[in-house]
Amino acid sequence: MPKKEIDEDKAFEQALKGKMGWKCSCALEVVDKKSSLRDVTCKKCGKTFKTDRDTDMCFRCERGQ
């Protein structure tokens, strides 16, 4: 990679850290992480919600209310 591109990458990283309030470049890893939440539609009431649990029903329907 040419030196100009490296300097531009470092400048972009510094600008990004300044805007986001990050102090360390290792905090940039947060941007690449995927969420473990998935969209699920309750098979009983049809409500759509996000969860990381292995279920097909919302909390209200699971409790029977």
Short mmCIF file of N, CA and C in Angstrom, two decimals:
data_model
loop_
_atom_site.label_atom_id
_atom_site.label_comp_id
_atom_site.label_asym_id
_atom_site.label_seq_id
_atom_site.Cartn_x
_atom_site.Cartn_y
_atom_site.Cartn_z
N MET A 1 0.85 -1.17 0.00
CA MET A 1 0.00 0.00 0.00
C MET A 1 0.90 1.24 0.00
N PRO A 2 0.63 2.20 -0.87
CA PRO A 2 1.43 3.42 -0.89
C PRO A 2 1.29 4.22 0.40
N LYS A 3 2.32 5.01 0.72
CA LYS A 3 2.34 5.78 1.95
C LYS A 3 1.15 6.75 2.03
N LYS A 4 0.74 7.32 0.91
CA LYS A 4 -0.38 8.27 0.91
C LYS A 4 -1.66 7.61 1.41
N GLU A 5 -1.92 6.37 0.96
CA GLU A 5 -3.12 5.65 1.39
C GLU A 5 -3.05 5.32 2.87
N ILE A 6 -1.87 4.98 3.37
CA ILE A 6 -1.71 4.67 4.79
C ILE A 6 -2.00 5.92 5.62
N ASP A 7 -1.46 7.07 5.18
CA ASP A 7 -1.71 8.32 5.90
C ASP A 7 -3.20 8.68 5.89
N GLU A 8 -3.88 8.45 4.75
CA GLU A 8 -5.31 8.74 4.66
C GLU A 8 -6.10 7.82 5.59
N ASP A 9 -5.72 6.54 5.67
CA ASP A 9 -6.39 5.60 6.56
C ASP A 9 -6.23 6.02 8.01
N LYS A 10 -5.03 6.44 8.38
CA LYS A 10 -4.80 6.87 9.76
C LYS A 10 -5.58 8.14 10.07
N ALA A 11 -5.66 9.05 9.11
CA ALA A 11 -6.42 10.29 9.31
C ALA A 11 -7.90 9.97 9.47
N PHE A 12 -8.41 9.05 8.65
CA PHE A 12 -9.82 8.65 8.76
C PHE A 12 -10.09 8.01 10.12
N GLU A 13 -9.19 7.13 10.55
CA GLU A 13 -9.34 6.47 11.85
C GLU A 13 -9.36 7.49 12.98
N GLN A 14 -8.47 8.46 12.93
CA GLN A 14 -8.43 9.50 13.97
C GLN A 14 -9.71 10.33 13.97
N ALA A 15 -10.20 10.67 12.78
CA ALA A 15 -11.45 11.45 12.68
C ALA A 15 -12.61 10.65 13.23
N LEU A 16 -12.67 9.37 12.91
CA LEU A 16 -13.74 8.51 13.39
C LEU A 16 -13.70 8.38 14.91
N LYS A 17 -12.51 8.16 15.46
CA LYS A 17 -12.37 8.05 16.91
C LYS A 17 -12.78 9.35 17.59
N GLY A 18 -12.43 10.48 17.00
CA GLY A 18 -12.80 11.77 17.58
C GLY A 18 -14.30 11.99 17.60
N LYS A 19 -14.97 11.62 16.52
CA LYS A 19 -16.42 11.80 16.43
C LYS A 19 -17.16 10.86 17.37
N MET A 20 -16.65 9.65 17.52
CA MET A 20 -17.35 8.65 18.32
C MET A 20 -16.92 8.68 19.79
N GLY A 21 -15.89 9.45 20.13
CA GLY A 21 -15.44 9.53 21.51
C GLY A 21 -14.58 8.35 21.94
N TRP A 22 -14.04 7.61 20.98
CA TRP A 22 -13.20 6.47 21.32
C TRP A 22 -11.78 6.93 21.57
N LYS A 23 -11.15 6.33 22.52
CA LYS A 23 -9.79 6.69 22.86
C LYS A 23 -8.77 5.75 22.21
N CYS A 24 -9.15 4.52 21.98
CA CYS A 24 -8.22 3.50 21.51
C CYS A 24 -8.70 2.93 20.18
N SER A 25 -7.78 2.64 19.28
CA SER A 25 -8.17 2.08 17.99
C SER A 25 -8.73 0.67 18.13
N CYS A 26 -8.45 -0.02 19.23
CA CYS A 26 -8.99 -1.36 19.42
C CYS A 26 -10.51 -1.31 19.60
N ALA A 27 -11.05 -0.15 19.98
CA ALA A 27 -12.49 0.00 20.14
C ALA A 27 -13.20 -0.03 18.79
N LEU A 28 -12.47 0.12 17.70
CA LEU A 28 -13.08 0.07 16.38
C LEU A 28 -13.61 -1.31 16.05
N GLU A 29 -13.17 -2.34 16.77
CA GLU A 29 -13.66 -3.70 16.55
C GLU A 29 -15.15 -3.81 16.81
N VAL A 30 -15.70 -2.95 17.64
CA VAL A 30 -17.12 -2.97 17.97
C VAL A 30 -17.97 -2.78 16.72
N VAL A 31 -17.49 -2.01 15.77
CA VAL A 31 -18.23 -1.71 14.55
C VAL A 31 -18.47 -2.98 13.74
N ASP A 32 -17.54 -3.92 13.78
CA ASP A 32 -17.62 -5.11 12.95
C ASP A 32 -18.39 -6.27 13.59
N LYS A 33 -18.76 -6.16 14.84
CA LYS A 33 -19.42 -7.28 15.50
C LYS A 33 -20.88 -7.37 15.08
N LYS A 34 -21.34 -8.60 14.87
CA LYS A 34 -22.73 -8.85 14.50
C LYS A 34 -23.57 -9.04 15.76
N SER A 35 -24.80 -8.61 15.68
CA SER A 35 -25.71 -8.78 16.80
C SER A 35 -26.18 -10.23 16.88
N SER A 36 -26.39 -10.72 18.09
CA SER A 36 -26.89 -12.08 18.26
C SER A 36 -28.41 -12.10 18.25
N LEU A 37 -29.05 -10.92 18.17
CA LEU A 37 -30.50 -10.86 18.15
C LEU A 37 -31.05 -11.22 16.77
N ARG A 38 -32.21 -11.85 16.75
CA ARG A 38 -32.87 -12.19 15.50
C ARG A 38 -34.34 -11.83 15.61
N ASP A 39 -34.97 -11.56 14.47
CA ASP A 39 -36.39 -11.25 14.44
C ASP A 39 -37.19 -12.53 14.49
N VAL A 40 -38.19 -12.57 15.37
CA VAL A 40 -39.05 -13.73 15.53
C VAL A 40 -40.49 -13.25 15.54
N THR A 41 -41.39 -13.99 14.91
CA THR A 41 -42.81 -13.70 14.95
C THR A 41 -43.47 -14.75 15.84
N CYS A 42 -44.18 -14.28 16.86
CA CYS A 42 -44.84 -15.18 17.81
C CYS A 42 -45.86 -16.02 17.06
N LYS A 43 -45.79 -17.35 17.25
CA LYS A 43 -46.71 -18.24 16.54
C LYS A 43 -48.12 -18.20 17.14
N LYS A 44 -48.27 -17.62 18.33
CA LYS A 44 -49.59 -17.56 18.95
C LYS A 44 -50.31 -16.24 18.67
N CYS A 45 -49.64 -15.10 18.88
CA CYS A 45 -50.32 -13.80 18.72
C CYS A 45 -49.88 -13.02 17.48
N GLY A 46 -48.77 -13.43 16.84
CA GLY A 46 -48.31 -12.78 15.63
C GLY A 46 -47.42 -11.57 15.85
N LYS A 47 -47.11 -11.24 17.10
CA LYS A 47 -46.24 -10.10 17.41
C LYS A 47 -44.82 -10.41 16.94
N THR A 48 -44.17 -9.42 16.31
CA THR A 48 -42.78 -9.57 15.89
C THR A 48 -41.88 -8.93 16.93
N PHE A 49 -40.84 -9.65 17.34
CA PHE A 49 -39.93 -9.15 18.37
C PHE A 49 -38.53 -9.66 18.10
N LYS A 50 -37.55 -9.08 18.79
CA LYS A 50 -36.15 -9.50 18.66
C LYS A 50 -35.77 -10.29 19.90
N THR A 51 -35.02 -11.37 19.70
CA THR A 51 -34.59 -12.19 20.82
C THR A 51 -33.31 -12.93 20.47
N ASP A 52 -32.59 -13.36 21.51
CA ASP A 52 -31.44 -14.23 21.31
C ASP A 52 -31.76 -15.63 21.86
N ARG A 53 -32.98 -15.80 22.34
CA ARG A 53 -33.40 -17.10 22.88
C ARG A 53 -33.92 -18.00 21.76
N ASP A 54 -33.96 -19.29 22.01
CA ASP A 54 -34.47 -20.26 21.05
C ASP A 54 -35.95 -20.49 21.36
N THR A 55 -36.81 -19.59 20.83
CA THR A 55 -38.24 -19.66 21.11
C THR A 55 -39.04 -19.18 19.92
N ASP A 56 -40.31 -19.59 19.85
CA ASP A 56 -41.22 -19.15 18.79
C ASP A 56 -42.36 -18.32 19.35
N MET A 57 -42.35 -18.06 20.67
CA MET A 57 -43.43 -17.29 21.29
C MET A 57 -42.87 -16.13 22.09
N CYS A 58 -43.63 -15.02 22.15
CA CYS A 58 -43.23 -13.85 22.93
C CYS A 58 -43.37 -14.16 24.42
N PHE A 59 -42.83 -13.26 25.25
CA PHE A 59 -42.88 -13.49 26.71
C PHE A 59 -44.31 -13.58 27.21
N ARG A 60 -45.18 -12.70 26.73
CA ARG A 60 -46.57 -12.67 27.20
C ARG A 60 -47.27 -13.99 26.90
N CYS A 61 -47.11 -14.52 25.69
CA CYS A 61 -47.77 -15.78 25.33
C CYS A 61 -47.14 -16.97 26.06
N GLU A 62 -45.85 -16.92 26.31
CA GLU A 62 -45.20 -18.00 27.05
C GLU A 62 -45.74 -18.10 28.47
N ARG A 63 -46.02 -16.92 29.07
CA ARG A 63 -46.54 -16.91 30.45
C ARG A 63 -48.03 -17.22 30.50
N GLY A 64 -48.70 -17.20 29.36
CA GLY A 64 -50.12 -17.57 29.31
C GLY A 64 -51.06 -16.44 29.63
N GLN A 65 -50.64 -15.19 29.46
CA GLN A 65 -51.53 -14.08 29.77
C GLN A 65 -52.20 -13.56 28.54
#
